[in-house]
Coordinates of C-alpha atoms in Angstrom, one line a residue:
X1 CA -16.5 21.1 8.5
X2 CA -12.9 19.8 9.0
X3 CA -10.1 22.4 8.3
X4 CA -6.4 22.0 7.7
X5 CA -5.8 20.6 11.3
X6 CA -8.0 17.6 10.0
X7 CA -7.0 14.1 12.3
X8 CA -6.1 10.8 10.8
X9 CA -9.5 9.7 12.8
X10 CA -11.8 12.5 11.1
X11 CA -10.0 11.8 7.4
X12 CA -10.9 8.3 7.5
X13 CA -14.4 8.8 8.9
X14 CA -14.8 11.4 5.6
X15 CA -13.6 8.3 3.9
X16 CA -16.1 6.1 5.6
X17 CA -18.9 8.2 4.8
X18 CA -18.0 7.7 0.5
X19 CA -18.0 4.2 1.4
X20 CA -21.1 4.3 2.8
X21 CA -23.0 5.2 0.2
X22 CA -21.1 3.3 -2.3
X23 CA -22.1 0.3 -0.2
X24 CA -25.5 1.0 -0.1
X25 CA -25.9 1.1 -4.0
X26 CA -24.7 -2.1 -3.9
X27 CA -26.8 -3.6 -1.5
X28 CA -29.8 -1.5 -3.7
X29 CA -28.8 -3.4 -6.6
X30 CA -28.0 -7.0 -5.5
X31 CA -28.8 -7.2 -1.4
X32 CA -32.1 -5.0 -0.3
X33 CA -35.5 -7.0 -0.4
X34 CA -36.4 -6.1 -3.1
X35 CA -33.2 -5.2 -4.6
X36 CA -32.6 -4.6 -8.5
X37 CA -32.1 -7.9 -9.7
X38 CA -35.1 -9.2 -7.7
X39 CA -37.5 -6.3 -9.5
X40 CA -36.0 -6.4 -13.0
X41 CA -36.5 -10.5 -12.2
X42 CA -40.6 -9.4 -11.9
X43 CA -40.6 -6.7 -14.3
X44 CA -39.5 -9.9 -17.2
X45 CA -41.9 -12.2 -15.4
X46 CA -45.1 -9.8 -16.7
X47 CA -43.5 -8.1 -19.5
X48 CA -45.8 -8.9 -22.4
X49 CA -47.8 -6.8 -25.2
X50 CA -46.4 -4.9 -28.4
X51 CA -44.8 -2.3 -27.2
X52 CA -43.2 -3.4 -23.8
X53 CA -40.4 -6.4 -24.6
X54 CA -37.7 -3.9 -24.8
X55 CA -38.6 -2.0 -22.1
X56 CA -36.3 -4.0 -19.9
X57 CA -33.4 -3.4 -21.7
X58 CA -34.6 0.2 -21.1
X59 CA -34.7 -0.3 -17.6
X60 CA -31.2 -1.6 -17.0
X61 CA -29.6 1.2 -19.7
X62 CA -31.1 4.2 -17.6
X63 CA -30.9 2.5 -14.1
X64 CA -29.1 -0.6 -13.4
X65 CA -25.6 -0.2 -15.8
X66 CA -25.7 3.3 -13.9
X67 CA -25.8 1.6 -10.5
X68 CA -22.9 -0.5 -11.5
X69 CA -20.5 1.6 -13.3
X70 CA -20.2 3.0 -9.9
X71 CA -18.9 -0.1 -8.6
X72 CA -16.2 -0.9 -10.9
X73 CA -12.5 -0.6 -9.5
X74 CA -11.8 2.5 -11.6
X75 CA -14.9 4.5 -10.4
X76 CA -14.1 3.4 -6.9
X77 CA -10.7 4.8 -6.9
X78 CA -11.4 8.0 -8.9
X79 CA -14.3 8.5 -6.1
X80 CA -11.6 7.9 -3.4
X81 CA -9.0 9.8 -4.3
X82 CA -9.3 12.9 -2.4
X83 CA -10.1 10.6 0.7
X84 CA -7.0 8.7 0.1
X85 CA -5.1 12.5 0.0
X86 CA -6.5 13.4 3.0
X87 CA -5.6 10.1 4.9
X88 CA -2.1 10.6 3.5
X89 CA -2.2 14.4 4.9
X90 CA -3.3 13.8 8.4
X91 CA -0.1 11.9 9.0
X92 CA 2.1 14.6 7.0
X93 CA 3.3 11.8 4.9
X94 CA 6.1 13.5 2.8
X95 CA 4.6 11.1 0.2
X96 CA 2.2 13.8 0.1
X97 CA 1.7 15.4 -3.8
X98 CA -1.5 15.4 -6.1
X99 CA 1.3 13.1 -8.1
X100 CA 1.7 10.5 -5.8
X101 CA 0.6 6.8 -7.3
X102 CA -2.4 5.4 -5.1
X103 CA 0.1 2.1 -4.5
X104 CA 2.4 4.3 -2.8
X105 CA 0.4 6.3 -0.7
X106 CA -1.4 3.3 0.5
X107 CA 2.0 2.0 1.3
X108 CA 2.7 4.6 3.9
X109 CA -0.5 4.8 5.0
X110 CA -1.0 1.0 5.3
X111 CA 2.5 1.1 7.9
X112 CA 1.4 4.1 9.4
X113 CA -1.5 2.1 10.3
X114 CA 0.3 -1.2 11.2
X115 CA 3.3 1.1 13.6
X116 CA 0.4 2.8 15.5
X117 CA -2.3 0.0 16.1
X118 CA -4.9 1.8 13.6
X119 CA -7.1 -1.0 13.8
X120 CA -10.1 -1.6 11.4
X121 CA -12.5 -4.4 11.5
X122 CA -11.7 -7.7 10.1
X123 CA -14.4 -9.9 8.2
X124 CA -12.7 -13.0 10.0
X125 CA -12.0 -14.7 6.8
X126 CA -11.4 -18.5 6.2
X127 CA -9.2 -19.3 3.4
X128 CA -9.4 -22.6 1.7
X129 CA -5.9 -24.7 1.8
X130 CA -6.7 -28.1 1.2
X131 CA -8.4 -28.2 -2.1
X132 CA -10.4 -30.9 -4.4
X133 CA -10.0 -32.6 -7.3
X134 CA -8.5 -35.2 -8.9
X135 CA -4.6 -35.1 -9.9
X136 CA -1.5 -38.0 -11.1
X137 CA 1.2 -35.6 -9.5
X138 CA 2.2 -36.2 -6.2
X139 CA 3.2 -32.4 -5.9
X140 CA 1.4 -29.9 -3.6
X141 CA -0.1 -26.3 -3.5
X142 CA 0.9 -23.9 -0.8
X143 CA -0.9 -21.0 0.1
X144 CA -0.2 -17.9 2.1
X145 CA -2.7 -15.8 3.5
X146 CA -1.1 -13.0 5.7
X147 CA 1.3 -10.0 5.3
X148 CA 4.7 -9.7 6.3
X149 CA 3.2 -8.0 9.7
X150 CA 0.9 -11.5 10.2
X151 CA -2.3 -9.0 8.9
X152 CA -5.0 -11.0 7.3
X153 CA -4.4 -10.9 4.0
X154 CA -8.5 -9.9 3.3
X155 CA -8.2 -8.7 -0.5
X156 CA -9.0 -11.3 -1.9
X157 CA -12.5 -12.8 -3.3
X158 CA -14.6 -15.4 -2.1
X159 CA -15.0 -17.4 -5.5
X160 CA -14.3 -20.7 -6.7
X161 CA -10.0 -20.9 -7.8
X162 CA -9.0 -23.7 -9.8
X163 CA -5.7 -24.7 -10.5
X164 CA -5.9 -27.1 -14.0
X165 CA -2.8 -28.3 -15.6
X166 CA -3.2 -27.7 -19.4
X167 CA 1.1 -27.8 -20.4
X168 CA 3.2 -30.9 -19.4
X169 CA 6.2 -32.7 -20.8
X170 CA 4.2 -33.8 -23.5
X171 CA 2.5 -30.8 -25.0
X172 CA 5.3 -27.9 -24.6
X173 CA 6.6 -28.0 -21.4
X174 CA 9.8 -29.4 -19.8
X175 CA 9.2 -32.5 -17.2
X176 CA 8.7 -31.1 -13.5
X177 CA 8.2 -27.3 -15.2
X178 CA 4.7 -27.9 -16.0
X179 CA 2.4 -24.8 -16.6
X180 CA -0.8 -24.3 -14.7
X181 CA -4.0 -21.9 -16.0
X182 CA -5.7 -20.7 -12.6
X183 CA -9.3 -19.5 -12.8
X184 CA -11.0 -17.2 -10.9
X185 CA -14.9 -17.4 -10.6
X186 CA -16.8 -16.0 -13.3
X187 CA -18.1 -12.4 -13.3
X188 CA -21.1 -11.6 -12.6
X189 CA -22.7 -10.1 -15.7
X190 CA -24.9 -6.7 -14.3
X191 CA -22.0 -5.8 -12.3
X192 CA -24.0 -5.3 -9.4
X193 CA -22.6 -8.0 -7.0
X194 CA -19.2 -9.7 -7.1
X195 CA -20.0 -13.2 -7.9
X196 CA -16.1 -13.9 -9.3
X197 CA -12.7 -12.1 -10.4
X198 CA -13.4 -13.7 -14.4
X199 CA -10.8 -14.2 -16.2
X200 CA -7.3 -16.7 -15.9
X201 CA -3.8 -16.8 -14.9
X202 CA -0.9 -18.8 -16.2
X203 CA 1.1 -20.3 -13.5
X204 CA 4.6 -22.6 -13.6
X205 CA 5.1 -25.3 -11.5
X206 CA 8.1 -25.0 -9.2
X207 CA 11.2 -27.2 -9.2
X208 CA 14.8 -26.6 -7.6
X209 CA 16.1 -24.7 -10.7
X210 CA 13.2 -22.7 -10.7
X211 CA 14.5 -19.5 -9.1
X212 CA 18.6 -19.2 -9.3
X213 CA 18.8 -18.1 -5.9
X214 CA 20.8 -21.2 -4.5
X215 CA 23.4 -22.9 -6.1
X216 CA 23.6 -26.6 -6.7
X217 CA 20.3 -27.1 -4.9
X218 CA 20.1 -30.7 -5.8
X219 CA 23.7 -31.2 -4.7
X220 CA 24.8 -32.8 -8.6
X221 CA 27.8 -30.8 -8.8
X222 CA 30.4 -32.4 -6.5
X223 CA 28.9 -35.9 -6.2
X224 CA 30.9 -38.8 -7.8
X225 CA 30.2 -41.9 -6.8
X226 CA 27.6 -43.6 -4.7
X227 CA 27.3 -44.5 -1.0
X228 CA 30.4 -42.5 -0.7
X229 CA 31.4 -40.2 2.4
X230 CA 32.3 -36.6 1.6
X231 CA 36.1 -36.8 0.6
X232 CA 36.0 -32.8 2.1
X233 CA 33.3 -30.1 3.4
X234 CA 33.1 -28.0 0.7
X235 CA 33.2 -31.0 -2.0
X236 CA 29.4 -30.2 -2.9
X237 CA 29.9 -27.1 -4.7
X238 CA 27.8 -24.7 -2.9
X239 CA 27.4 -25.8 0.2
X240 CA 29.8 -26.7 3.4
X241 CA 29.2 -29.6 5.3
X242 CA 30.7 -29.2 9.5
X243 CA 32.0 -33.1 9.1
X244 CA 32.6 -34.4 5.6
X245 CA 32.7 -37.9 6.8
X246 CA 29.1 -37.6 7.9
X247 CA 27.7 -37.5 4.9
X248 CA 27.5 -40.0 1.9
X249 CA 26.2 -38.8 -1.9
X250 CA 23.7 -41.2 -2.9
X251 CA 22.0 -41.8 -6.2
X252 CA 19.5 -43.8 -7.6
X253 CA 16.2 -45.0 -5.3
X254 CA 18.1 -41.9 -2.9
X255 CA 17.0 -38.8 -5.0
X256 CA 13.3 -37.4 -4.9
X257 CA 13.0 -36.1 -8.6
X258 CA 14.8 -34.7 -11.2
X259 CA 14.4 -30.9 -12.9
X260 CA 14.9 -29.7 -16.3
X261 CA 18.5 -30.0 -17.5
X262 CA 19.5 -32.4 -14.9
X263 CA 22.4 -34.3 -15.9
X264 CA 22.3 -38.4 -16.6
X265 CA 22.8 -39.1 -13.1
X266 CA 20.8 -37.7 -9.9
X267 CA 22.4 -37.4 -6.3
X268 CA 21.3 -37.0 -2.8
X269 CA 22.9 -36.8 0.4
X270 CA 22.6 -39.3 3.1
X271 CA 23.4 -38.0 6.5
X272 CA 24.6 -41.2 8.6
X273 CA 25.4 -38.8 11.7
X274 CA 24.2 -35.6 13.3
X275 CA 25.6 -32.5 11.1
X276 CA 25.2 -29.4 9.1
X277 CA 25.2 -28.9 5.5
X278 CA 25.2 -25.3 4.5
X279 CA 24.5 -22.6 1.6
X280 CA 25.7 -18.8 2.1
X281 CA 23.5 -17.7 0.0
X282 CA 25.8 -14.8 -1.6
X283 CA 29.0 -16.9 -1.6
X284 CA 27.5 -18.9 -3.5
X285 CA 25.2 -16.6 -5.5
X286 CA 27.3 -13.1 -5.2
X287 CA 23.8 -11.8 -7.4
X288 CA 21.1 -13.5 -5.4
X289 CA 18.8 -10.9 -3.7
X290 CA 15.1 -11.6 -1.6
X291 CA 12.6 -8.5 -3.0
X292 CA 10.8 -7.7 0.4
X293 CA 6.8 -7.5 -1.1
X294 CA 7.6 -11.0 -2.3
X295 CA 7.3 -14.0 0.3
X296 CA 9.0 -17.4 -0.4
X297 CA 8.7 -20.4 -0.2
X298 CA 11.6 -23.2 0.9
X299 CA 11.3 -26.9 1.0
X300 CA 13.6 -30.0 1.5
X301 CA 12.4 -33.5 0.2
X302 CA 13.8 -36.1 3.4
X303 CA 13.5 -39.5 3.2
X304 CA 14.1 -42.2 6.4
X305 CA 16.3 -44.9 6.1
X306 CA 16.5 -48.1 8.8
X307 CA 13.8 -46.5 11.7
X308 CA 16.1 -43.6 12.0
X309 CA 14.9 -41.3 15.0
X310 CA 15.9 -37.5 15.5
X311 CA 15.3 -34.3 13.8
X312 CA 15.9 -32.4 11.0
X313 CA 15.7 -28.7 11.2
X314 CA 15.4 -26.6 7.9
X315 CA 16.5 -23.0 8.5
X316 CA 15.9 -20.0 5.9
X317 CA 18.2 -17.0 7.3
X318 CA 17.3 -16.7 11.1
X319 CA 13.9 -18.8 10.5
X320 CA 13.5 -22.7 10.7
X321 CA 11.3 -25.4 11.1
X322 CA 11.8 -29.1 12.2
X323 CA 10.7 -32.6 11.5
X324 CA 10.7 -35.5 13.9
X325 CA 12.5 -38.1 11.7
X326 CA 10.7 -40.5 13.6
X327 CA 7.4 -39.9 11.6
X328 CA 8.2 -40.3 8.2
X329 CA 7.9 -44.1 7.4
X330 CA 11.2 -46.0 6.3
X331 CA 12.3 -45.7 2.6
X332 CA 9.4 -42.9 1.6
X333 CA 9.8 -39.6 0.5
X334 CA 8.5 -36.6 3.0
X335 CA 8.7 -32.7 2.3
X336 CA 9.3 -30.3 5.0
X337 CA 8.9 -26.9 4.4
X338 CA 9.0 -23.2 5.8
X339 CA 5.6 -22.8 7.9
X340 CA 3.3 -20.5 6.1
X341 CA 3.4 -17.7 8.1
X342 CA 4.8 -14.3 8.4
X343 CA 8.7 -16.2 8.8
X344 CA 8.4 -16.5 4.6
X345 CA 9.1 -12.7 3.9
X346 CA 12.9 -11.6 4.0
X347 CA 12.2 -8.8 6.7
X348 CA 11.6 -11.7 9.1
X349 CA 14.4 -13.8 7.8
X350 CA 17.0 -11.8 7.1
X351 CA 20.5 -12.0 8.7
X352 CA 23.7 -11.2 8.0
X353 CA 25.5 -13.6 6.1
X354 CA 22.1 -15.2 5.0
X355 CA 22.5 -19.1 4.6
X356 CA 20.1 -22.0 3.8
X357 CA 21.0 -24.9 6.1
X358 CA 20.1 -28.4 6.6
X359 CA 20.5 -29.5 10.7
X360 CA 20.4 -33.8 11.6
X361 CA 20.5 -33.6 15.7
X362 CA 20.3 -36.5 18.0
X363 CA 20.0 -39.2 15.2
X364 CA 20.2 -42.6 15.7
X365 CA 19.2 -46.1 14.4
X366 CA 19.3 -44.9 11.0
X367 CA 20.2 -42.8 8.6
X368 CA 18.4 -39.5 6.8
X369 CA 18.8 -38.9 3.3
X370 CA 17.6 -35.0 2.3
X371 CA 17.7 -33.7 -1.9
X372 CA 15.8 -31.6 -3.8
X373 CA 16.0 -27.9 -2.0
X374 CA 13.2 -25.7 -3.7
X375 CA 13.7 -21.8 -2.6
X376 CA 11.7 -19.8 -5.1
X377 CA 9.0 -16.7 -4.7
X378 CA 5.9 -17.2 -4.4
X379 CA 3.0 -15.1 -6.6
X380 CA 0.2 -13.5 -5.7
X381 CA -3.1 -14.4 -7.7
X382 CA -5.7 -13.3 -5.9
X383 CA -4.6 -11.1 -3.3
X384 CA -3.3 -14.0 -1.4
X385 CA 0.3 -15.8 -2.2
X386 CA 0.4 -19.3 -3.7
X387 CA 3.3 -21.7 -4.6
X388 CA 2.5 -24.9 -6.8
X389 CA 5.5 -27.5 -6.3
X390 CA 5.3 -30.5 -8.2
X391 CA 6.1 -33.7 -6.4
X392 CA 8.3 -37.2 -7.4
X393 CA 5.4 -38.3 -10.0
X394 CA 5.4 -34.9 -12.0
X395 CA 1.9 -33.6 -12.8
X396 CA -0.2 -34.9 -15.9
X397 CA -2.0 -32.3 -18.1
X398 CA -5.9 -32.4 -16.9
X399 CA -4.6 -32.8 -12.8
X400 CA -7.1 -30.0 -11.3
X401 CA -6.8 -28.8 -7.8
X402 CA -10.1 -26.5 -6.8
X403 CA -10.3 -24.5 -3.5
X404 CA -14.0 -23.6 -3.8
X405 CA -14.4 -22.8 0.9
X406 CA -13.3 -19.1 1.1
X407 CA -15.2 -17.8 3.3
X408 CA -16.1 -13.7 5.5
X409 CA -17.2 -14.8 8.4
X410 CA -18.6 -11.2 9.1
X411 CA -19.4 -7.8 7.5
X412 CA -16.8 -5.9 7.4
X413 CA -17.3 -2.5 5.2
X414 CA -14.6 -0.7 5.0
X415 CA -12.5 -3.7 4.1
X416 CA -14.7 -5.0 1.5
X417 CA -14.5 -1.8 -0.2
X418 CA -10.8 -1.2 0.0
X419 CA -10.1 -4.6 -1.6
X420 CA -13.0 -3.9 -4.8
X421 CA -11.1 -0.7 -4.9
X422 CA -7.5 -1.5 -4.3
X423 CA -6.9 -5.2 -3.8
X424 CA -4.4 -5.4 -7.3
X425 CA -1.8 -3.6 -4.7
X426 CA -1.7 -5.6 -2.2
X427 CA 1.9 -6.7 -3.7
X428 CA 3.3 -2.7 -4.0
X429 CA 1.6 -1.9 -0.6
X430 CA 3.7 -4.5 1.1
X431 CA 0.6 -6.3 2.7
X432 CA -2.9 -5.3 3.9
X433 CA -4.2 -2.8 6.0
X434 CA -4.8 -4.3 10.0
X435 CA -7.6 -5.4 10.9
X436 CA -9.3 -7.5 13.9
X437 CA -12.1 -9.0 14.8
X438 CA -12.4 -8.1 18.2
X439 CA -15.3 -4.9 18.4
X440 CA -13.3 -3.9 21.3
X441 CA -10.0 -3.4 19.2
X442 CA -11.4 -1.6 16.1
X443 CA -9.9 1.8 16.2
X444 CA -11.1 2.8 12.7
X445 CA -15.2 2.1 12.9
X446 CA -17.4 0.8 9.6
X447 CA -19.6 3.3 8.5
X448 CA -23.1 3.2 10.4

């Protein structure tokens, strides 16, 4: 028996062994050949007489409800509690306390975990990105699947998730602020498997006044007349251009979409020579601040004018990405965006003087025109982070989006069981607990 010198190693294995057996009642009641559902299946198939029609209900009162009110989140964390304590004491956490909130102490023991390589085996998951279904808005859906430490973000459930537009500008929403309902598969009604999360979400649809983080982020304030060079640097309030004369406002067929209270007239910026345009974000915004459990997401809407050639580089703090402006097709509307990785969470952004800027390098031919900066957080609905952005043609009540191809490519125990019992945190815990999917690597084993 362990004593008070007990190892972060031997804790977790104690932990392991819970899980274990909490595993095997599941696979009792939904897996095993014969399993549960497969006898109480037979037992209705023969059931017939006077006296033995109920005797099912008898059946799954005294055996099967048993089985699963042992699975449900709250049983699971009550029956790792003490586990979770003793994780928390082998690393002399001064979180330690019979107080302390399971979020937190899975916070410190999550980083512990992540500083010192504590490894545990990953179900090599798939995560659906590219979704089905039929839609009149040209926006998109974003999805981010890993922690602000690139971990595999495994908490979440492989279920069908649709996305269904039920609020637009014509039934109590603003134009461009449309407001999803997201759907998680249905529960599975013995509670002996997970066959779906059950139950809905409400989710808005993201436009460049949704957050108030940048100012002026479709550059309206400041532009006054069309195809016109920048009379100064700072003349688009918010935002400093290097070389005023190379860039022109532009309105009409030259701005992507509009937002809710948008003034009469839109404007974007043409840039007609390489430059910078940009944003200190608390010059600007003296209030603005970047939670660090939250990622975000950034995009520019760029449009190619005359076979321009070049690239333009969108940069969030001290992270970027870059467009050829080459590939967009003249006279169309592209969106470039923050890659959906690790680089959207402010601990990997952060700078001092944290700006959002807008680099044209090496163009020629043409011309780029750029509008419609979107820098907003994104939410976390089922473990993993999504951002729904509508597009130029705003979404119609009835557009669905489905992403139905989740997938665990392998068993993986001890992270199954920590997401039924503790996937809601994933936000608070500041990601997930490191995992891989090399045998090799795994430091923390699966129960045997």
């Amino acid at each position: 028996m362990a004593g008070s010198d007990v190892t972060f190693a031997n804790a977790w294995a104690q932990w392991a062994a819970v899980i274990k057996i909490v595993n095997a009642a599941q696979n009792f009641g939904s897996v095993n050949t014969p399993n549960l559902l497969d006898m109480e299946d037979a037992l209705t198939t023969i059931l017939d007489g006077e006296f033995t029609p109920g005797a099912l209900d008898l059946v799954r009162s005294a055996i099967s409800s048993r089985v699963a009110s042992g699975l449900t989140r709250d049983a699971l964390r009550t029956m790792f509690r003490p586990f979770l304590l003793e994780v928390l004491r082998s690393i002399s956490s001064q979180e330690l306390s019979q107080n302390v909130d399971d979020a937190r102490a899975l916070k410190v023991i999550r980083q512990y975990m992540e500083d010192n390589a504590q490894l545990i085996k990953s179900a090599a998951p798939t995560y659906d990105i590219t979704a089905t279904g039929s839609v009149t808005g040209t926006g998109a859906i974003s999805r981010l699947t890993v922690d602000k430490d690139s971990n595999n973000l495994e908490c979440f459930g492989v279920e069908s998730k649709t996305f269904v537009c039920d609020l637009d500008q014509n039934s109590g929403r603003q134009k461009h602020n449309e407001q999803f309902e997201f759907r998680f598969g249905p529960l599975d009604a013995s509670g002996l498997q997970f066959t779906g999360t059950g139950g809905t979400r409400r989710v808005d649809s993201l436009h460049c006044k949704s957050s108030p983080i940048l100012r002026n982020p479709s550059f309206e304030e400041g532009a006054l007349t069309t195809n016109t060079a920048l009379a100064s640097t700072t003349q688009i309030t918010g935002w400093t251009a290097t070389t005023a004369a190379n860039w022109k406002t532009r309105s009409t067929s030259y701005t992507y979409r509009g937002y809710p209270g948008q003034p009469s007239t839109l404007w974007g910026l043409e840039c007609i020579a390489s430059d910078t345009i940009a944003q200190a974000v608390l010059t600007a915004n003296p209030g603005a601040t970047f939670p660090p459990e939250t990622p975000f997401h950034i995009q520019v809407a760029w449009m190619r004018k005359a076979s321009a050639t070049g690239n333009l580089t969108l940069h969030l703090g001290s992270q970027s990405t870059t467009v050829a402006i080459g590939t967009g097709v003249n006279d169309a509307w592209n969106v470039l965006q923050l890659d959906l990785d690790s680089s959207r969470f402010y601990d990997n952004f952060k700078e001092d003087d944290l700006d959002v800027k807008l680099v044209v390098d090496t163009l020629a031919t043409g011309t780029v025109v750029v509008d419609d900066v979107v820098l907003a957080p994104m939410v976390n609905l089922d473990g993993t982070w999504w951002a729904l952005v509508g597009g130029a043609t705003p979404w119609l009540k009835g557009d669905t989006r489905v992403f139905a191809s989740d997938a665990r490519g392998a068993t993986a125990i001890l992270n199954y069981w920590l997401w039924r019992a503790y996937g809601d945190l994933v936000v608070p815990m500041l990601g997930w607990f490191p995992s891989t999917a090399t045998p090799s690597s795994i430091v923390i084993p699966d129960p045997s």
